Amino acid sequence: MEAGDDRNIFLSTLPATSRDRTIALGVVIVSTIFFGVTLPFSRVQLPPVPAFVASYQSALAINDLITTVLLLSQFSLLRTRALLVLACGYLFTAVAAVVHALTFPNLLTPTGLFNAGQQTTAWLYMVWHGGFPLFVLGYAAYKGKGGGREIKGSVTEAIVWSIIAVFAAMALAVYAVTELHNLLPALLDAKGNSPALYSAAYRPALYGTALGVLLLNFAALVVLWLRRPHSVLDVWIMVVLYAWLLDIASSALLNAGRFDFGFYIGRVYGLFAACFVLAVLLLQNINLQARLSRLLYALRRESASEQRRHGEREKLFSAVVESSNDAIITQALDGTITGWNPAAERLFGYTAVEAIGEHVDLIAPPELLAELRDILARVGRGETIAHHETTRKTRDGKLVTVSLSISPLHSISGEIIGASKIARDITESQRTQAALTQEIEERQRIFETSQDLILVTDTKGTFVQVSPSSMAILGIRPDEMVGHSATEFIHPDDLDSTRQEMRSARRGHLMRNFETRYLHKDGHAVNLSWMGTWSEPVRRHFFVGRDLTEKQAAEAQLRQVQKMDAVGQLTGGVAHDFNNILTVITGTIGILSDAVANDPQMSAIARMIDDAAERGASLTKHLLAFARRQPLQPREIDVNTLVVDTIKLLRPTLGEQIQINPQLAQDSWPALVDPNQLTTAILNLSLNARDAMPSGGTLVVETSNVHLDDGYVAMNRDVSVGNYVMLAVSDTGSGISPENLERVFDPFFTTKEVGKGTGLGLSMVFGFVKQSNGHIKIYSEVGHGTTVKIYLPRATGLSDTPVESLASMSIEGGHETILVVEDDTLVRRYVITQIQSLGYKTLEASRASEALDIIDGPKHIDLLFTDVIMPGSMNGRQLVDTAIVRRPGLKTLFTSGYTENAIVHHGRLDTGVLLLAKPYRKSDLARMIRLALKS
C-alpha cells in the first residue's frame, strides 16, 4: 500500500462515498420529519425536570470529550491543523455543556454556581451554540487534500496549548456572563417572582441572538459543503450542524420558554448531534481493530512463511557456495578469513581448515598488500567493488589473475562486520581474450585497408558489412550500402548469374571465381572478379571482389602497344622494300631525263616521274619514322634554341591569323635528341594546329623540366622513371572527339578531307619520340583545343639545375583534408595514394556534381584539388567558383593535362591561379599543396 493510501484509513482523509452520503441524507430526512411532527407542540408547557438538564448536559459533555480524544488521536498521526481545530471545537462544547449545567438554576444551587445571574445560562447557551460553528469554519478553512496543512512542531505541545486556549476562552466567556451579566441584554423574563426561574419567558433579545447563532451554524454548514472534495468526517459534521439548527430552532426560537416541549425536544436534537460523529469514530475504531487483527494474523503467517523460506534460502545459499566454481571467501574487517569454499581450495591450494582464521595476506603478493588494505578500508566504508582485476598468489607461489567482486557484510543491526569476496580465475580467459582481440584487430585492419571490395550479406542479399574500399572502387560510402539489397548495385544483366552463384554456395559448393559488374555512383559499370563463401553458423555470405579496371586497362594498353608494334613492323617492312624500288626509279630517272632532254614533252613526263619519286621518298621517310627505323643522329641540344629557330620558320607558314606564343623555361635542361627530327615534329604539330584553327587562333609552344615518377609510370607502362624535357604544343582549335582520340597515332588515319593529309604526321611524331626513348601524350576537348606533350630524355653528365635541386628537397606533408575531383579513375586512385602518403586525409569525387554534394555536407575540407576539364555540365573552373560561394575561404588547386599557358588562353582559368600540370612528381604535388594551403 502506498503512503497516500495509509492516510486514507482515517475519516478526515477517507473520501466520502455515495453510500456515506445516502446514509447521512437519510438521517437528515428522518430528523426533518421528526422536527415537523413535533413542531406544533413546541410551546406546550411541561413540568420542570431539573434532573433532565443534568443528565442531558452530562451525556453531552461525555460524548464530546470522547469525540475530542478520538479526533486528537487522529491528529497525533496526521498532524493536520484542520483536525486540531475540530477537536478543539468538540472540547469547547464539552466544557460549555459542563459550565452550563453548573450555572443552571435549581440544579446544584438555587441560582447556580460561579455567581450566576438570571441571564447567565441563556448567554452560555448562546456562547456554546455559537462557538462550535466558528471552530467548524476554521476546520473548513484548513482542510484540503490528504487532510490539509500539517503543523511543523511537536504534536504534544500543540495539543496542550490548544486545550489551554479552549479553557481560557471558556473562562473568559464565564466571566463575561457571570460577573458582567448585568451589562448584557436580558434574554429571559421571569413569570411571577419565582426565583427558580422555571417559567422564565423568552424576550425579543433572545430571539434575535438565537437567530444570529442559527445563521452562524447555517453559514458553517454552507462553507463546509462548498469545501470539496468531502471526506467521511465532513459529511457527518454537516449532519451535526443540521441537527444543531433543529436544536436551536426548537429550544430557542419556536418554543415559548424553559421546560416547554420545544425546550426538551431541542436538547434531544443536541444530544443526537453529539452522538453522530462519536458513533462514526467508534465504528471506525472497530473497523481499524478488525483490520489490525487481520493484518496481525497475515503478518504472523507471512513471518512463518518467511522463516521457512529463509531456512530454505540458507540451505540453497550454502549449496550454491559449496558448489560454486568461483572462489567465495568471507573475512572480518581486520582481514581475518572466516569463510572458504571448495572452489577457493582449488584456486589457491589451501584447505578451509588451513585458511580460516588466517589473515587474507596469505594469498596476496607482497607488492599488493597496500591494495589489499585499501580494499578492506573501502568495504568498511560501505563501498561495493565489482569486477576488480588483480593478481593473487597460490600455495605453491604461482601468480593467478583474478576478477574480484567484494561486498560489505552487515549484522542484523545494519553494522558492517566484514566482507564477502568472490574471486574468479581469469588467467586463461585473458590469454584467450588477448588472442581474440589481436585476431579481430588484424582482421579489422585487413578489412579497412584492403584494396579489394569485401562484402558481407545476409540470406536475403542485404549488405551487413562493406569495406571502406567501396568508396575508391564504386564511389559509394559503406554506410550508403549497408542495409540495402545487393540488387540495387549489381548490373541488371548480371543479377541472375550472381543469384545462381549464391545458391550454389548455400548448397555447400565452393564458389568459383566469377565476374559481376557493379554500378559506380556516376553510373558506369565496374567489372569485378569475385570469390565468395557461405557460413552456415552465422548465415552470412562473404565476398571478396577485385577491381578489374586496372587489369583491363593494362591489357588494352598492351594490345595497343602490340598493335602499334605490329603495324610498325609492317609499315617498316613495306617502306624498306619501297625504298629499294624508289632507289631504282630515282637512279634511272636521271638517265632517262638526259636522254629526252631535247624532247620537251618527254622531259615534262620525266620531271613528273621524278616529283612522284620524291613524294614516295618522303612517304617512306614518314613510314620509317613511325616504325622507329629511320636513322637518327641524336645529340645534346638546347630545346629552347631549337624552338626559337623553328618558330621563325613557322610565322610565314602559319599566317598572320595564327598568333604564336612561346613560353620557354629559362632553366630548361638539354635533351638528347635528333634536332632535325625534332624540328620536323614541331612543324608537323604546328601544321595540324593550324588546320584545326581555320579562322585563326593561338598556338602556344612551351618547354619545362619534369620528373616522371613511379606513380606515373605505373599508369603509363611505355615510359621509364627519370628526368625529361617537356615540349608542349597547344592550340585553341576545334579539338578531337573522344572516339578519334584513341586512333590519332595510327598511320594513315586522318579526319581531314581527301587530298589534304596523308595521316602520317602524328604517327611520324609518335615513332620519332618512341625511337628517341621519349614519351608522348595528347589532351583534347571538342570546341576547346588540343595539347600534345612530348617528353624528351634529358642529356646526362650535367650538374643539377635549381629546379632539379628543388625536386630533391625533402617532401613536406600535412594533416589537412583534401577533396580530390578527377574523372579518370586510374589517375584519381594514383593521386589519392600519393596525397595520403603525405599524411593528408582525402575525400574523392569523379565529377563536379559529386564534389558539390560533399561540399554541401558536414565534412571539413581544407583544399579543393580539381581537374580543369571534366565531363558533365560543369568544368573545374565553374566548380571552384561555385564551391567558394558555398564555402568562403576554401583553398583551391587546379591540375590538367594542358599546359598552364594553353589553359589561360583557352579561357579555362584566370592568370595567377595555382595549376599543377600533368604529369607531375610527388615532390611537385607536395610543394603545390603546401603552397595552395598557405596562399
Coordinates of N, CA and C in Angstrom, one line a residue, residues 525-633:
A525 N 29.7 1.1 -65.4 CA 29.9 -0.3 -64.8 C 31.3 -0.6 -64.4
V526 N 31.5 -1.2 -63.3 CA 32.8 -1.6 -62.8 C 32.9 -3.1 -62.8
N527 N 33.8 -3.7 -63.6 CA 33.9 -5.1 -63.6 C 34.7 -5.7 -62.5
L528 N 34.2 -6.6 -61.7 CA 34.8 -7.1 -60.5 C 34.9 -8.6 -60.6
S529 N 36.1 -9.2 -60.2 CA 36.3 -10.6 -60.1 C 36.0 -11.0 -58.7
W530 N 35.1 -12.0 -58.5 CA 34.6 -12.3 -57.1 C 35.0 -13.7 -56.7
M531 N 35.3 -13.8 -55.4 CA 35.4 -15.1 -54.7 C 34.6 -15.0 -53.5
G532 N 33.7 -16.0 -53.2 CA 32.8 -15.9 -52.1 C 32.6 -17.2 -51.4
T533 N 32.0 -17.2 -50.2 CA 31.7 -18.4 -49.5 C 30.5 -18.1 -48.6
W534 N 29.9 -19.2 -48.1 CA 28.7 -19.1 -47.3 C 29.1 -19.7 -45.9
S535 N 28.7 -19.0 -44.8 CA 28.9 -19.5 -43.5 C 27.6 -19.9 -42.9
E536 N 27.4 -21.2 -42.6 CA 26.1 -21.6 -42.0 C 25.9 -21.2 -40.6
P537 N 27.0 -21.2 -39.7 CA 26.8 -20.8 -38.3 C 26.2 -19.4 -38.2
V538 N 26.7 -18.5 -38.9 CA 26.3 -17.1 -38.8 C 25.3 -16.7 -39.9
R539 N 25.1 -17.7 -40.9 CA 24.2 -17.5 -42.0 C 24.5 -16.1 -42.7
R540 N 25.7 -16.1 -43.2 CA 26.1 -14.9 -43.9 C 26.9 -15.3 -45.2
H541 N 26.8 -14.5 -46.3 CA 27.6 -14.7 -47.4 C 28.8 -13.7 -47.3
F542 N 30.0 -14.2 -47.6 CA 31.2 -13.4 -47.6 C 31.8 -13.3 -49.0
F543 N 32.1 -12.1 -49.5 CA 32.6 -11.9 -50.8 C 33.8 -11.1 -50.8
V544 N 34.7 -11.4 -51.7 CA 35.9 -10.5 -51.9 C 36.0 -10.3 -53.4
G545 N 35.9 -9.0 -53.8 CA 35.8 -8.6 -55.2 C 37.0 -7.8 -55.6
R546 N 37.7 -8.2 -56.7 CA 38.9 -7.4 -57.1 C 38.5 -6.6 -58.4
D547 N 38.8 -5.3 -58.3 CA 38.5 -4.4 -59.4 C 39.4 -4.8 -60.6
L548 N 38.8 -5.1 -61.8 CA 39.5 -5.5 -63.0 C 39.8 -4.3 -63.9
T549 N 39.5 -3.1 -63.4 CA 39.6 -1.9 -64.2 C 41.1 -1.7 -64.7
E550 N 42.0 -1.8 -63.7 CA 43.4 -1.6 -64.0 C 43.9 -2.7 -64.9
K551 N 43.5 -3.9 -64.5 CA 44.0 -5.1 -65.3 C 43.5 -5.0 -66.8
Q552 N 42.2 -4.6 -66.9 CA 41.7 -4.5 -68.3 C 42.3 -3.3 -69.0
A553 N 42.6 -2.2 -68.3 CA 43.3 -1.1 -68.9 C 44.7 -1.5 -69.3
A554 N 45.4 -2.2 -68.5 CA 46.7 -2.7 -68.8 C 46.7 -3.6 -70.0
E555 N 45.7 -4.5 -70.0 CA 45.6 -5.4 -71.2 C 45.3 -4.6 -72.5
A556 N 44.4 -3.6 -72.3 CA 44.1 -2.8 -73.5 C 45.3 -2.0 -74.0
Q557 N 46.1 -1.5 -73.0 CA 47.3 -0.8 -73.3 C 48.3 -1.7 -74.0
L558 N 48.4 -2.9 -73.5 CA 49.3 -3.9 -74.1 C 48.9 -4.3 -75.5
R559 N 47.6 -4.4 -75.7 CA 47.1 -4.7 -77.0 C 47.4 -3.6 -78.0
Q560 N 47.2 -2.3 -77.4 CA 47.5 -1.2 -78.3 C 49.0 -1.1 -78.7
V561 N 49.9 -1.4 -77.7 CA 51.3 -1.4 -77.9 C 51.7 -2.5 -79.0
Q562 N 51.0 -3.7 -78.7 CA 51.3 -4.8 -79.7 C 50.8 -4.4 -81.1
K563 N 49.6 -3.8 -81.1 CA 49.1 -3.4 -82.4 C 50.0 -2.4 -83.1
M564 N 50.4 -1.4 -82.3 CA 51.3 -0.4 -82.9 C 52.6 -1.0 -83.3
D565 N 53.2 -1.9 -82.5 CA 54.4 -2.6 -82.9 C 54.2 -3.4 -84.2
A566 N 53.1 -4.1 -84.3 CA 52.8 -4.9 -85.5 C 52.6 -4.0 -86.7
V567 N 51.9 -2.9 -86.5 CA 51.7 -2.0 -87.6 C 53.1 -1.4 -88.0
G568 N 53.9 -1.1 -87.0 CA 55.2 -0.5 -87.2 C 56.1 -1.5 -88.0
Q569 N 56.1 -2.8 -87.6 CA 56.9 -3.7 -88.3 C 56.4 -3.9 -89.8
L570 N 55.0 -3.9 -89.9 CA 54.5 -4.0 -91.3 C 54.9 -2.8 -92.1
T571 N 54.6 -1.6 -91.6 CA 55.0 -0.4 -92.4 C 56.5 -0.2 -92.6
G572 N 57.2 -0.6 -91.6 CA 58.7 -0.6 -91.8 C 59.2 -1.5 -92.9
G573 N 58.6 -2.7 -92.9 CA 59.0 -3.6 -94.0 C 58.6 -3.1 -95.3
V574 N 57.3 -2.6 -95.4 CA 56.8 -2.0 -96.7 C 57.7 -0.9 -97.1
A575 N 58.0 0.0 -96.2 CA 58.8 1.2 -96.5 C 60.2 0.8 -97.0
H576 N 60.8 -0.2 -96.4 CA 62.1 -0.7 -96.7 C 62.1 -1.2 -98.2
D577 N 61.2 -2.1 -98.5 CA 61.1 -2.6 -99.8 C 60.8 -1.5 -100.8
F578 N 59.9 -0.5 -100.4 CA 59.5 0.5 -101.3 C 60.7 1.4 -101.6
N579 N 61.6 1.6 -100.6 CA 62.8 2.4 -100.8 C 63.7 1.7 -101.8
N580 N 63.8 0.4 -101.8 CA 64.6 -0.3 -102.8 C 64.1 0.0 -104.2
I581 N 62.7 0.0 -104.3 CA 62.1 0.3 -105.6 C 62.4 1.7 -106.0
L582 N 62.2 2.6 -105.0 CA 62.5 4.0 -105.3 C 63.9 4.3 -105.7
T583 N 64.8 3.5 -105.1 CA 66.2 3.7 -105.5 C 66.5 3.4 -107.0
V584 N 65.8 2.4 -107.5 CA 65.9 2.1 -108.9 C 65.3 3.2 -109.7
I585 N 64.1 3.6 -109.3 CA 63.4 4.6 -110.0 C 64.1 5.9 -110.1
T586 N 64.6 6.4 -108.9 CA 65.3 7.7 -108.8 C 66.6 7.6 -109.5
G587 N 67.2 6.4 -109.5 CA 68.5 6.3 -110.2 C 68.4 6.3 -111.7
T588 N 67.4 5.7 -112.2 CA 67.2 5.6 -113.7 C 66.5 6.8 -114.3
I589 N 65.8 7.6 -113.4 CA 65.1 8.7 -114.0 C 66.1 9.8 -114.5
G590 N 67.3 9.8 -113.8 CA 68.3 10.8 -114.3 C 68.8 10.5 -115.7
I591 N 69.0 9.2 -115.9 CA 69.5 8.8 -117.2 C 68.4 9.0 -118.2
L592 N 67.1 8.8 -117.8 CA 66.0 9.0 -118.8 C 65.9 10.5 -119.1
S593 N 66.1 11.3 -118.1 CA 66.0 12.8 -118.3 C 67.0 13.3 -119.3
D594 N 68.3 12.8 -119.2 CA 69.3 13.2 -120.1 C 69.0 12.8 -121.5
A595 N 68.4 11.6 -121.6 CA 68.1 11.0 -122.9 C 67.0 11.8 -123.7
V596 N 66.1 12.3 -123.0 CA 65.0 13.0 -123.6 C 65.1 14.5 -123.4
A597 N 66.3 15.0 -123.2 CA 66.4 16.4 -122.9 C 66.0 17.3 -124.1
N598 N 66.1 16.8 -125.3 CA 65.7 17.6 -126.5 C 64.2 17.4 -126.8
D599 N 63.5 16.6 -126.1 CA 62.1 16.4 -126.3 C 61.3 17.0 -125.2
P600 N 60.7 18.2 -125.3 CA 60.1 18.9 -124.2 C 59.0 18.0 -123.6
Q601 N 58.2 17.4 -124.4 CA 57.1 16.6 -123.9 C 57.6 15.4 -123.0
M602 N 58.6 14.8 -123.4 CA 59.2 13.6 -122.7 C 59.9 14.2 -121.4
S603 N 60.5 15.3 -121.5 CA 61.2 15.9 -120.4 C 60.2 16.2 -119.3
A604 N 59.0 16.7 -119.7 CA 58.0 17.0 -118.7 C 57.5 15.8 -118.0
I605 N 57.4 14.7 -118.8 CA 57.0 13.4 -118.2 C 58.1 12.9 -117.2
A606 N 59.3 13.1 -117.6 CA 60.4 12.6 -116.7 C 60.4 13.4 -115.4
R607 N 60.2 14.8 -115.5 CA 60.1 15.6 -114.2 C 58.9 15.1 -113.4
M608 N 57.8 14.8 -114.0 CA 56.6 14.3 -113.2 C 57.0 13.0 -112.5
I609 N 57.7 12.1 -113.2 CA 58.1 10.9 -112.5 C 59.0 11.2 -111.4
D610 N 60.0 12.1 -111.6 CA 60.9 12.5 -110.5 C 60.2 13.1 -109.3
D611 N 59.2 13.9 -109.5 CA 58.4 14.5 -108.4 C 57.7 13.4 -107.6
A612 N 57.1 12.5 -108.4 CA 56.4 11.4 -107.7 C 57.3 10.5 -106.9
A613 N 58.6 10.3 -107.4 CA 59.6 9.6 -106.6 C 59.9 10.3 -105.4
E614 N 60.1 11.7 -105.4 CA 60.4 12.4 -104.2 C 59.3 12.3 -103.2
R615 N 58.0 12.4 -103.7 CA 56.9 12.2 -102.8 C 56.9 10.8 -102.2
G616 N 57.2 9.8 -103.0 CA 57.3 8.5 -102.4 C 58.4 8.4 -101.4
A617 N 59.5 9.0 -101.6 CA 60.6 9.0 -100.7 C 60.2 9.7 -99.4
S618 N 59.5 10.8 -99.5 CA 59.0 11.5 -98.3 C 58.0 10.6 -97.5
L619 N 57.2 9.9 -98.2 CA 56.2 9.0 -97.6 C 57.0 7.8 -96.9
T620 N 58.0 7.2 -97.5 CA 58.7 6.2 -96.9 C 59.5 6.7 -95.7
K621 N 59.9 7.9 -95.7 CA 60.6 8.5 -94.6 C 59.6 8.6 -93.4
H622 N 58.4 9.0 -93.7 CA 57.4 9.1 -92.6 C 57.1 7.7 -92.0
L623 N 57.0 6.7 -92.9 CA 56.7 5.4 -92.5 C 57.8 4.8 -91.7
L624 N 59.1 5.1 -92.1 CA 60.2 4.6 -91.3 C 60.3 5.3 -89.9
A625 N 59.9 6.6 -89.9 CA 59.8 7.3 -88.6 C 58.8 6.6 -87.7
F626 N 57.6 6.3 -88.2 CA 56.6 5.6 -87.4 C 57.1 4.3 -86.9
A627 N 57.8 3.5 -87.8 CA 58.3 2.2 -87.5 C 59.5 2.3 -86.6
R628 N 60.0 3.5 -86.3 CA 61.2 3.7 -85.5 C 62.4 3.0 -86.1
R629 N 62.5 3.1 -87.5 CA 63.6 2.5 -88.2 C 64.4 3.6 -89.0
Q630 N 64.0 4.8 -88.8 CA 64.7 5.8 -89.5 C 66.1 6.1 -88.9
P631 N 67.1 6.4 -89.6 CA 68.4 6.6 -89.0 C 68.4 8.0 -88.3
L632 N 68.6 7.9 -86.9 CA 68.6 9.1 -86.1 C 70.1 9.5 -85.8
Q633 N 70.3 10.8 -85.6 CA 71.6 11.3 -85.1 C 71.3 12.1 -83.9

